[in-house]
Coordinates of C-alpha atoms and ligand atoms in Angstrom, one line a residue:
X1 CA -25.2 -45.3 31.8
X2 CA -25.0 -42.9 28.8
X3 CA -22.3 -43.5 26.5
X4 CA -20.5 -40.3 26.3
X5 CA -18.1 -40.0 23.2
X6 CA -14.9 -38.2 22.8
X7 CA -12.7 -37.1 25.6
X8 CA -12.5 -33.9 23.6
X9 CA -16.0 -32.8 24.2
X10 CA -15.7 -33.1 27.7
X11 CA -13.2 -30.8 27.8
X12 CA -10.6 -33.2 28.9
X13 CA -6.9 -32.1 28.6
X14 CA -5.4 -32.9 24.9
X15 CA -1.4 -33.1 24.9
X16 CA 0.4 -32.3 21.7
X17 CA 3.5 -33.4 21.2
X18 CA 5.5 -30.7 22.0
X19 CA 3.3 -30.1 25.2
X20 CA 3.4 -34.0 25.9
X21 CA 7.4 -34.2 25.8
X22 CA 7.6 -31.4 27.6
X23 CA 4.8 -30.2 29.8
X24 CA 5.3 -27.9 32.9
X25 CA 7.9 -26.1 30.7
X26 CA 6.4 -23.3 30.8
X27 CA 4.7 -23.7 33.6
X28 CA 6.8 -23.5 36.7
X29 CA 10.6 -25.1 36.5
X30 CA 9.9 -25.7 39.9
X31 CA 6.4 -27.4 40.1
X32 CA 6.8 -31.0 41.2
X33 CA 4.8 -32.1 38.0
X34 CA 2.7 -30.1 35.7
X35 CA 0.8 -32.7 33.5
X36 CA -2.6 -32.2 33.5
X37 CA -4.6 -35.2 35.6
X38 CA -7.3 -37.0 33.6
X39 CA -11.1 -35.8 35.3
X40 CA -11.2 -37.7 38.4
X41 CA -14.7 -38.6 37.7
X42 CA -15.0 -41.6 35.0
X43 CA -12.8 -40.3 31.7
X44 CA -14.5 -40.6 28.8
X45 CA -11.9 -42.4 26.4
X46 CA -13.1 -43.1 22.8
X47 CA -11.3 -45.4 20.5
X48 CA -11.4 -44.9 16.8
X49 CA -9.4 -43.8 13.5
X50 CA -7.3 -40.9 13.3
X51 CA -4.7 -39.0 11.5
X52 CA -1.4 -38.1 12.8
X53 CA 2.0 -37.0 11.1
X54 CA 4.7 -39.1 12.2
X55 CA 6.9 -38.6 9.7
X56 CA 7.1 -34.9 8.1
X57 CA 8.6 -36.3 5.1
X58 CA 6.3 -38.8 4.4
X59 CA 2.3 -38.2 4.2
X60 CA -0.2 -37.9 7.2
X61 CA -0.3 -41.7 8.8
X62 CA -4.0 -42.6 9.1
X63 CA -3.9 -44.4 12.6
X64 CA -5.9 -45.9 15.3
X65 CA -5.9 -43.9 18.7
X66 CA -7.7 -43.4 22.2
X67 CA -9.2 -40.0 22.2
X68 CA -7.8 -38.8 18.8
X69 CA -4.4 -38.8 19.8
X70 CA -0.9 -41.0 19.9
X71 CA -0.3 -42.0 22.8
X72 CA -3.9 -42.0 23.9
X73 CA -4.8 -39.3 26.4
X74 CA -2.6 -39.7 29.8
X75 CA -4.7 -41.1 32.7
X76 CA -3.4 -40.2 36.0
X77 CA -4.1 -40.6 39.7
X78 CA -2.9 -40.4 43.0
X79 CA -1.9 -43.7 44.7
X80 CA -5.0 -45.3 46.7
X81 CA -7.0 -43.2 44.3
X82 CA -9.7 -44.8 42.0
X83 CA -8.8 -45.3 38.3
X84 CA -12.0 -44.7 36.1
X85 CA -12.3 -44.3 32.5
X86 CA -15.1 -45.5 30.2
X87 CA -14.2 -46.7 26.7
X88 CA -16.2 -46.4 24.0
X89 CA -15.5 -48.6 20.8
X90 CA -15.9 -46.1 17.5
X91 CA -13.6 -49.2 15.7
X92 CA -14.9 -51.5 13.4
X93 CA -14.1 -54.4 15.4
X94 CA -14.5 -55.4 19.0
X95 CA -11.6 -54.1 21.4
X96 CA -10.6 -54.6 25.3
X97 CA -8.3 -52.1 27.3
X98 CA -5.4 -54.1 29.5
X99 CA -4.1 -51.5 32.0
X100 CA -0.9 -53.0 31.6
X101 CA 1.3 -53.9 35.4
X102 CA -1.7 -52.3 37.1
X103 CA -2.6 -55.1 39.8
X104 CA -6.3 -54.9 40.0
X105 CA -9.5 -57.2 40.2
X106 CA -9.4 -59.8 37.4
X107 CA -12.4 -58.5 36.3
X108 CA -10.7 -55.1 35.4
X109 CA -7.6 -57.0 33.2
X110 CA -8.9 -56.4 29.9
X111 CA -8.6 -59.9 28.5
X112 CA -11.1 -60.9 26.4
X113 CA -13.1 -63.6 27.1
X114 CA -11.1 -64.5 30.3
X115 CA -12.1 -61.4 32.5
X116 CA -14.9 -59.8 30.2
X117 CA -16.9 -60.1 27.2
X118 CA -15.2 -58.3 24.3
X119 CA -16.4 -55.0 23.5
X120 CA -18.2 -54.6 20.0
X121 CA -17.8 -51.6 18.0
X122 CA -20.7 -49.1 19.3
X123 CA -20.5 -49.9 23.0
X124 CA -18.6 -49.0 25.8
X125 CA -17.2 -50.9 28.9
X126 CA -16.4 -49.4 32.1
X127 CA -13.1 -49.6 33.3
X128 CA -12.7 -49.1 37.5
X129 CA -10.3 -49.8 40.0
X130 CA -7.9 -48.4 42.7
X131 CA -4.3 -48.0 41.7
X132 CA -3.0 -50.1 44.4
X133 CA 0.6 -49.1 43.0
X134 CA 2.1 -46.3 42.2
X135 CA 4.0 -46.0 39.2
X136 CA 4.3 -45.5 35.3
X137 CA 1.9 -48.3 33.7
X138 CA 0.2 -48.2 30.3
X139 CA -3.1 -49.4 29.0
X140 CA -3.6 -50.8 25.6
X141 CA -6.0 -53.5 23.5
X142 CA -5.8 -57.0 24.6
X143 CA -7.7 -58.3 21.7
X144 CA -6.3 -58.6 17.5
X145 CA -3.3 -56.6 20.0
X146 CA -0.6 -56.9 17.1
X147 CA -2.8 -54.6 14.8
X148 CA -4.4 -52.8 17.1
X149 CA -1.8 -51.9 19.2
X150 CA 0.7 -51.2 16.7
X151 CA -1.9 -48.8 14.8
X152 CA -1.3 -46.8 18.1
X153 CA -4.1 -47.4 20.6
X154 CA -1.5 -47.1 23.5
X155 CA -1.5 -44.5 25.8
X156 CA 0.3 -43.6 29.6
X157 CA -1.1 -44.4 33.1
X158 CA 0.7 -42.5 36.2
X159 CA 0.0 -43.2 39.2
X160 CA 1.6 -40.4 41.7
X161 CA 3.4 -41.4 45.0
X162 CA 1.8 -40.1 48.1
X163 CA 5.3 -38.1 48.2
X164 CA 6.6 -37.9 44.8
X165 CA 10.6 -37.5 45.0
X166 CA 11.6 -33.7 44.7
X167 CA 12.4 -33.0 41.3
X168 CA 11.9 -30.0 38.8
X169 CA 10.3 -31.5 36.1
X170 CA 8.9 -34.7 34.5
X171 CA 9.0 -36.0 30.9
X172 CA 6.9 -38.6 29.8
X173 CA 9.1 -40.6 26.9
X174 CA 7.0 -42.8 25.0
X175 CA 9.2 -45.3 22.3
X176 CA 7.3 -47.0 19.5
X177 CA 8.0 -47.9 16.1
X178 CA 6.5 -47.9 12.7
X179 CA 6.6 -49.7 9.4
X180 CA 5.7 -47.3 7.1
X181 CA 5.2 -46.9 3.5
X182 CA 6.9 -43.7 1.5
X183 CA 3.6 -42.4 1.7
X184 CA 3.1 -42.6 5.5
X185 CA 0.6 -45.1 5.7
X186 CA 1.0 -48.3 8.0
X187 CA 2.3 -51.4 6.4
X188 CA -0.9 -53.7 6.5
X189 CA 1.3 -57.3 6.3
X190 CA -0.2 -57.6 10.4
X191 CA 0.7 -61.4 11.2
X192 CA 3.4 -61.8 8.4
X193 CA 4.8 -65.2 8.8
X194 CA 8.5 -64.0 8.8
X195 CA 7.1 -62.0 11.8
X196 CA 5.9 -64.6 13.5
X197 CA 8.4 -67.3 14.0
X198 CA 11.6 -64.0 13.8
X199 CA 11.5 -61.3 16.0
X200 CA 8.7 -59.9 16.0
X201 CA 7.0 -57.4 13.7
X202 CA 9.9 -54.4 13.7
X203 CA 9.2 -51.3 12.7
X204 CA 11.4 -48.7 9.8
X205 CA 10.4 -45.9 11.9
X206 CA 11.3 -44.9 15.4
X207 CA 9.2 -42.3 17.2
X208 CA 9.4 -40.9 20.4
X209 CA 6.1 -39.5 21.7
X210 CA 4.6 -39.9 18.1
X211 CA 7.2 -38.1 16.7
X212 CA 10.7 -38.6 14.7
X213 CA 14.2 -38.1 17.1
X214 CA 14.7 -34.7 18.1
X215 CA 15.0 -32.3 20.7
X216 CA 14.2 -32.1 24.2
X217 CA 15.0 -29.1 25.6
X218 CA 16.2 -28.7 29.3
X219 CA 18.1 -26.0 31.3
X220 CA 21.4 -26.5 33.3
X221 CA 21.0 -27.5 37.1
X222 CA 17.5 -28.6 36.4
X223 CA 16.4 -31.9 37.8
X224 CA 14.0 -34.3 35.6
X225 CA 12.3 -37.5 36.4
X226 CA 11.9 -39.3 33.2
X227 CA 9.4 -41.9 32.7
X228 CA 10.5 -44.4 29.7
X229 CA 8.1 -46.6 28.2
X230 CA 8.3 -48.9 25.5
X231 CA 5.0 -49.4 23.4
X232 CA 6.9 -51.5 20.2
X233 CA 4.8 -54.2 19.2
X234 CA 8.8 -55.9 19.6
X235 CA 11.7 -53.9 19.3
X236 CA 14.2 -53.7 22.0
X237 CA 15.5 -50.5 22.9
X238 CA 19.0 -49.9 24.7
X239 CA 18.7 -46.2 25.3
X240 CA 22.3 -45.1 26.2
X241 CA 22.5 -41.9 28.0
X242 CA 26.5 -42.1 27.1
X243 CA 27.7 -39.7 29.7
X244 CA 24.7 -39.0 31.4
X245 CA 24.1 -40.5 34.6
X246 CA 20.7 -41.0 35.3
X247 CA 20.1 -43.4 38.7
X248 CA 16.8 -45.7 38.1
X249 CA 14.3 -45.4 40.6
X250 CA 12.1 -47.2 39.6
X251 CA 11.5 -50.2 36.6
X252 CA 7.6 -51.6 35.1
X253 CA 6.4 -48.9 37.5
X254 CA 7.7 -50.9 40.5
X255 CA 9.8 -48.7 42.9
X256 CA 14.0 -50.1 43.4
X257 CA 16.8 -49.0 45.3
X258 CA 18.3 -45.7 43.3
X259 CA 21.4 -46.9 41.2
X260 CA 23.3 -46.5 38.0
X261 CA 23.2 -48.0 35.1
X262 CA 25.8 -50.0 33.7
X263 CA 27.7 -48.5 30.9
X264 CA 24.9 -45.6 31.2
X265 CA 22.7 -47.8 29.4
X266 CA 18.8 -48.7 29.8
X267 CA 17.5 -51.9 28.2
X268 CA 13.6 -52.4 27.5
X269 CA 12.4 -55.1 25.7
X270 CA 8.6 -54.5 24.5
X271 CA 6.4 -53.4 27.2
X272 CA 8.4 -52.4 30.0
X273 CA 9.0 -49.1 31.4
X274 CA 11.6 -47.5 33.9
X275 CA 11.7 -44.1 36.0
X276 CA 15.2 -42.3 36.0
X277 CA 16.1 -39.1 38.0
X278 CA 18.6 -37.1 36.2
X279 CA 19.9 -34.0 37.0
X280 CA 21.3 -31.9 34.1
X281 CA 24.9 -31.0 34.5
X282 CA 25.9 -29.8 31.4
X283 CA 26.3 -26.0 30.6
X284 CA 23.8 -23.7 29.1
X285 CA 24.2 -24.1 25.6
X286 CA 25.1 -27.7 25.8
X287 CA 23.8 -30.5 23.9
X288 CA 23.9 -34.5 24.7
X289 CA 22.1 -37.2 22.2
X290 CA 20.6 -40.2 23.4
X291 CA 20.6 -43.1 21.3
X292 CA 19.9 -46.5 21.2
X293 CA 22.2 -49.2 20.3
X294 CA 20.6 -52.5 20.6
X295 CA 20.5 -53.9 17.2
X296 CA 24.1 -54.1 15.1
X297 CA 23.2 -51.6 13.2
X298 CA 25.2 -48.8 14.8
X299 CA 23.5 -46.1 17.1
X300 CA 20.3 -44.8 16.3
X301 CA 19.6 -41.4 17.7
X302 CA 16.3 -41.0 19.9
X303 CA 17.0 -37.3 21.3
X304 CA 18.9 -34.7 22.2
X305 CA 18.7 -32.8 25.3
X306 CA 19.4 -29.1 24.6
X307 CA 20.2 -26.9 26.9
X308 CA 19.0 -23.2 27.0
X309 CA 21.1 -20.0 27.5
X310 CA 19.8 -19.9 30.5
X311 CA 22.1 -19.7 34.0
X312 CA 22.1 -23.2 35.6
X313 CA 19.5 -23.4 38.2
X314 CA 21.6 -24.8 40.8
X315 CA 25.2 -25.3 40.8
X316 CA 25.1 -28.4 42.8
X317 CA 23.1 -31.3 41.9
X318 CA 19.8 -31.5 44.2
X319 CA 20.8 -33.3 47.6
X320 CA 16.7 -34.0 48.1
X321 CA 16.5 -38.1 48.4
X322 CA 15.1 -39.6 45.4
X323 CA 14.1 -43.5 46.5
X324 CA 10.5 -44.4 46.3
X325 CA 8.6 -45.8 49.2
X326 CA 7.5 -49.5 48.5
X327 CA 4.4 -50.4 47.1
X328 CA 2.4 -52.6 48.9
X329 CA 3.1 -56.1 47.0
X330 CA 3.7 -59.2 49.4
X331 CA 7.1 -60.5 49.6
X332 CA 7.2 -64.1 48.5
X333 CA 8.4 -66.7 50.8
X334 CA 11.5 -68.1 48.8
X335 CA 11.8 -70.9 51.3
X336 CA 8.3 -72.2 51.4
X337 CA 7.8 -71.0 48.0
X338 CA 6.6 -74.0 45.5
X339 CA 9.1 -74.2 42.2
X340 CA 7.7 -74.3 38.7
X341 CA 9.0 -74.5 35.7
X342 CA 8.4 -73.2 32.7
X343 CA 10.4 -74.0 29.3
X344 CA 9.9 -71.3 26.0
X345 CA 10.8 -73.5 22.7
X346 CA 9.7 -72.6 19.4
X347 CA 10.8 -70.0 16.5
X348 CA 12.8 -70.3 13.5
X349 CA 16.2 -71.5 14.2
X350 CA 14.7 -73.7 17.3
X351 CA 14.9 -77.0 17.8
X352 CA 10.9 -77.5 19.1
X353 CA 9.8 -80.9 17.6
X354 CA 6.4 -81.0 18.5
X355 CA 3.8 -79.2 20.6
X356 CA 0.0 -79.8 21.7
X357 CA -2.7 -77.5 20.7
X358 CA -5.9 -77.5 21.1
X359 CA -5.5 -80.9 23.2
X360 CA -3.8 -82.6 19.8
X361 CA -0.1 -82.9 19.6
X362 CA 1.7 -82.0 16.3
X363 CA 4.8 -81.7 14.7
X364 CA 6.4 -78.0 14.7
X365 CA 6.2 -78.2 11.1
X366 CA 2.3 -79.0 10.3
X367 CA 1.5 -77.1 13.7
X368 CA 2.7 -74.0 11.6
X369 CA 1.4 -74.9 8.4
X370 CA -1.5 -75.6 9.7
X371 CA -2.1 -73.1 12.5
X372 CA 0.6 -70.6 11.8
X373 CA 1.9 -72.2 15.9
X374 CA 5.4 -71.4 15.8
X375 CA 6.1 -71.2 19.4
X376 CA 4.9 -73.3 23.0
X377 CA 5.2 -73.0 27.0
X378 CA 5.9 -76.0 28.0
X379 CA 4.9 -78.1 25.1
X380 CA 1.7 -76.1 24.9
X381 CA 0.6 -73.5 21.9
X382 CA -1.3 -70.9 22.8
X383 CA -4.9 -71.3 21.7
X384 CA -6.9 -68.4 23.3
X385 CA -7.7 -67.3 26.9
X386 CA -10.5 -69.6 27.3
X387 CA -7.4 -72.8 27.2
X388 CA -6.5 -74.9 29.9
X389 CA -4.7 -73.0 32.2
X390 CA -0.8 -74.2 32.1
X391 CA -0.9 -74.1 36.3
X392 CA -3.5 -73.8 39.1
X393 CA -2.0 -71.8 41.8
X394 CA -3.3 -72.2 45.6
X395 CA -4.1 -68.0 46.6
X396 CA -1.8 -66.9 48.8
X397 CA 1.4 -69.1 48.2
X398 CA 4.8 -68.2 47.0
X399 CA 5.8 -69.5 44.0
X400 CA 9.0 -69.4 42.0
X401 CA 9.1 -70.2 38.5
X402 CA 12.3 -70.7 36.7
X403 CA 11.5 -70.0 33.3
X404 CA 14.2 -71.1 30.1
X405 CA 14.5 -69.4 26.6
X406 CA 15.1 -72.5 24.8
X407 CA 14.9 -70.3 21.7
X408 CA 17.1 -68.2 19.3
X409 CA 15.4 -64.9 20.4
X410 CA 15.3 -62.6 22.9
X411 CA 11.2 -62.5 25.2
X412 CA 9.9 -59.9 27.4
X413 CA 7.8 -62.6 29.3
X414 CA 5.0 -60.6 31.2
X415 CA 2.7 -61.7 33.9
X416 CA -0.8 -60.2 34.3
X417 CA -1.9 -59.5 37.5
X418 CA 0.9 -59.8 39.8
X419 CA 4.2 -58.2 40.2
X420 CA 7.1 -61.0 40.8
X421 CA 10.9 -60.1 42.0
X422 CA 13.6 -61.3 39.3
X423 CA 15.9 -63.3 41.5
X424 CA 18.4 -64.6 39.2
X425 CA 19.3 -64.7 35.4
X426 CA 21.5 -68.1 34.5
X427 CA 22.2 -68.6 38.3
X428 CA 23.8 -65.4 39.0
X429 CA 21.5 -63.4 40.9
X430 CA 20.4 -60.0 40.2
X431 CA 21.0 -57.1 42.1
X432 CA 18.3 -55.7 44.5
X433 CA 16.1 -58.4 42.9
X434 CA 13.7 -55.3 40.8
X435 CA 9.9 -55.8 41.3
X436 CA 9.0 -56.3 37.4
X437 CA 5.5 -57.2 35.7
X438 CA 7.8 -58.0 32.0
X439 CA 11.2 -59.5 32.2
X440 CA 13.7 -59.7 29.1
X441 CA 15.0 -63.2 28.7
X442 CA 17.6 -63.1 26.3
X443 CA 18.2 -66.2 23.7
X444 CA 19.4 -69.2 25.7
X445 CA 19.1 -67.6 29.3
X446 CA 16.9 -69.3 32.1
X447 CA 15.7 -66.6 34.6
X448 CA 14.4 -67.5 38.0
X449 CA 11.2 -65.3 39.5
X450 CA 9.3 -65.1 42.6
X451 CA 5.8 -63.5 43.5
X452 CA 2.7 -64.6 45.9
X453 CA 0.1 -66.0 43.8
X454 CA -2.4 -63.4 45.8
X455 CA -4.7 -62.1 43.2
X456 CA -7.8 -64.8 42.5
X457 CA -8.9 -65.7 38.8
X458 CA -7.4 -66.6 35.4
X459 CA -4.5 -64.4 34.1
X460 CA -2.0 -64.7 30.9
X461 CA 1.2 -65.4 31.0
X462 CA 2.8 -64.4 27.5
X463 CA 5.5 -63.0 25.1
X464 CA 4.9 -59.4 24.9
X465 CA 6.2 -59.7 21.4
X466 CA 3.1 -59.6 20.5
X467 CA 3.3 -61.5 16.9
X468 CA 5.4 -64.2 19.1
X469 CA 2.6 -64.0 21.5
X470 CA -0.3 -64.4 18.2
X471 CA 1.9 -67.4 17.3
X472 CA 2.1 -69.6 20.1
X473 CA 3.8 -67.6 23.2
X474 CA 1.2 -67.5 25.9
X475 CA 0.0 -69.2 28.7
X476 CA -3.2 -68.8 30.9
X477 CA -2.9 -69.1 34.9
X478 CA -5.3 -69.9 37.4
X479 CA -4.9 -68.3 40.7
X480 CA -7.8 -70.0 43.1
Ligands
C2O501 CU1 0.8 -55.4 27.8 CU2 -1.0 -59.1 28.1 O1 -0.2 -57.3 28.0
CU502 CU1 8.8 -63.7 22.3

């Protein structure tokens, strides 16, 4: 196979900002989406510096990106459709691509050394499966993932319903962060050790779609369907639509019965994603800020939907049905299903006296002086990929694992390869038990999760706090 460089010089769509927080604007109010679909023969996706302005005031932020751009470009197919793209490695180090909450063969998941041989700077790898699912996923390095990823080698996978609910547009809202310097550059402390064993390496510089907070503008009447992702290497959003009423439809890409949200407010932990319909019932003229409140430090604004002149499109809200049709995951057998446990200890402010790694066991303290191991799944650090796997499962059985956060922090655990239902969180069980591939424990909590262990061959288990993940947080399971 030749290795074709550069999406751009095969004419491949390029999304600015503008066009990416807002495309089909100008387009058709009315088309059901309007982002342009990545070539359906094999994309050509190129990894390799760039130079992007995040922050006006501030210089030009040298960065790392898929195809030039941040996010990377967008990859989307129909369901049942065949996902292609080849990446070719223009980085000075070796890379992977995980197409994160995309089930697919394990040779497809992007982890190095566990489902394929990294790829060195020069080469390419060939990245092709069906999208089984429908959803919003997202594809990013599995390998060095807290710089790389956090450079900005992230970009959006879509995968379109046979029968996408009727709405009038789509916005694609990408959250990240950034520690900057004053002159836009990246901090380069990757791996800190206050990092590490804390929360994770937090960023001084929220962006949404690559860019600082602002506007998003929409028109009365309209209906969107937003697709929220959250790229952060570990900061937790709470995006509070205060007033708006958006109903979810779907969260990490997995469809769930339409419903509010409590106190109008969305929580994502690093990696996950959710789908929102929301209909715009303010006036022309109108304006409504979204913020996020997570951390104690009072609301942070992340945009402000503006509304045009313009007459409302409808008067009444949309009456089309909005609930997504199932994807075709297998429902695990809760009473047959085999329990596991799984026990998260570690961090500053734990109480973790020892852990094993690499097959020796260790104090907490010289494990992190001497291995910078500041975290373990049940009394195991993670090594690399190539460790002992933590469980074997049998292919085909239901498990459910109750997982605890015996930790100080909060821990979007994430599984690869399967989707699980979240049954309960500290016995109380969760509505419509969501279909999720990342699920936000919160300090102290035990969750309990369900899935068939259906897809054959080694996959991670692991913090997707990705310096908590570096530093211990990770597991690898064997499906067989
Ligand atoms: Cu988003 Cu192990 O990955
Ligand atoms: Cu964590």
């Amino acid at each position: 196979m030749t290795i074709r460089r550069g999406a751009q010089r095969l004419g491949l769509p390029r999304l600015d900002r503008r066009q990416f927080l807002a495309a089909g604007a100008s387009v058709s109010l009315m088309g059901l989406c309007a982002f342009p679909r990545a070539a359906a023969a094999a994309t050509a996706i190129t990894a390799g510096p760039a130079s992007i302005t995040l922050d006006p005031e501030r210089g030009a932020t040298p960065v790392l990106a898929y195809g030039g751009q941040v996010p990377g470009p967008l990859l989307r197919v129909r369901q049942g459709e065949r996902l292609q793209f080849e990446l070719h490695n223009d980085l000075d180090e070796a890379t992977t691509v995980h197409c994160h909450g995309m089930r697919m063969p394990n040779p497809m998941d992007g982890v190095p050394f566990l489902t394929q041989e990294p790829i060195e700077p020069g080469t390419s790898f060939l990245y092709d499966f069906d999208a089984v699912d429908a959803g919003t996923f997202w594809y990013h390095p599995h390998l060095r993932t807290t710089e790389q990823l956090d450079r900005g080698l992230y970009g959006v996978i879509v995968v379109d319903e046979p029968e996408p609910p009727r709405v009038d547009r789509e916005l694609l809202l990408v959250l990240d962060d950034w520690r900057l310097k004053d002159d836009g550059t990246i901090h380069e402390d990757f791996g800190h050790r206050h990092d590490l064993s804390h929360e994770g390496r937090m960023g001084n510089f929220v962006t949404v779609n690559s860019a600082a907070p602002g506007d998003v503008a929409v028109r009365a009447g309209e209906r969107l369907r937003l697709r929220l992702l959250n790229v952060a290497n570990a900061r937790v959003f709470a995006v509070n639509f205060g007033g708006l009423s958006p109903q979810v439809i779907a969260y990490d890409g997995q469809p769930v019965a339409p419903h509010g949200l409590a106190d109008d407010r969305l929580l994502l932990g690093s990696a996950m994603r959710a789908d929102l319909i929301l209909d715009m019932t303010g006036q022309p003229g109108d304006s409504h800020a979204v913020r996020d409140d997570y951390y104690g430090d009072g609301p942070q604004g992340l945009f402000t939907f503006r509304y045009s002149q313009d007459a409302p499109l409808r008067d009444a809200p949309l009456e089309a049905p909005i609930e997504l049709a199932a994807n075709p995951i297998p429902e695990p057998d809760l009473q047959e299903a085999e329990t596991q446990e799984v026990l998260i200890e570690g961090g500053a402010r734990g109480f973790m006296e020892e852990a094993s790694f690499r097959g020796e066991v260790y104090p907490a303290r010289k494990l992190w002086r001497e291995h910078r191991k500041a975290w373990a799944l049940n009394g195991v650090a993670f090594d690399s990929p190539l460790m002992e796997p933590m469980f074997t499962l049998s292919l085909g059985r239901s498990y459910r694992w109750v997982i605890r956060n015996d930790t100080g922090w909060d821990h979007p655990m994430h599984l690869h390869g399967h989707a699980f239902r979240l049954l309960s969180r500290n016995g109380t069980p969760v509505p419509r038990r969501p279909w999720l591939d990342t699920v936000l424990m919160h300090l102290d909590e035990t969750v309990e999760i369900a899935f068939v262990a259906d897809n054959p061959g080694g996959w991670l288990f692991h913090c997707h706090i990705l310096e908590h993940h570096e530093a211990g947080m990770g597991a690898v399971i064997k499906v067989a």
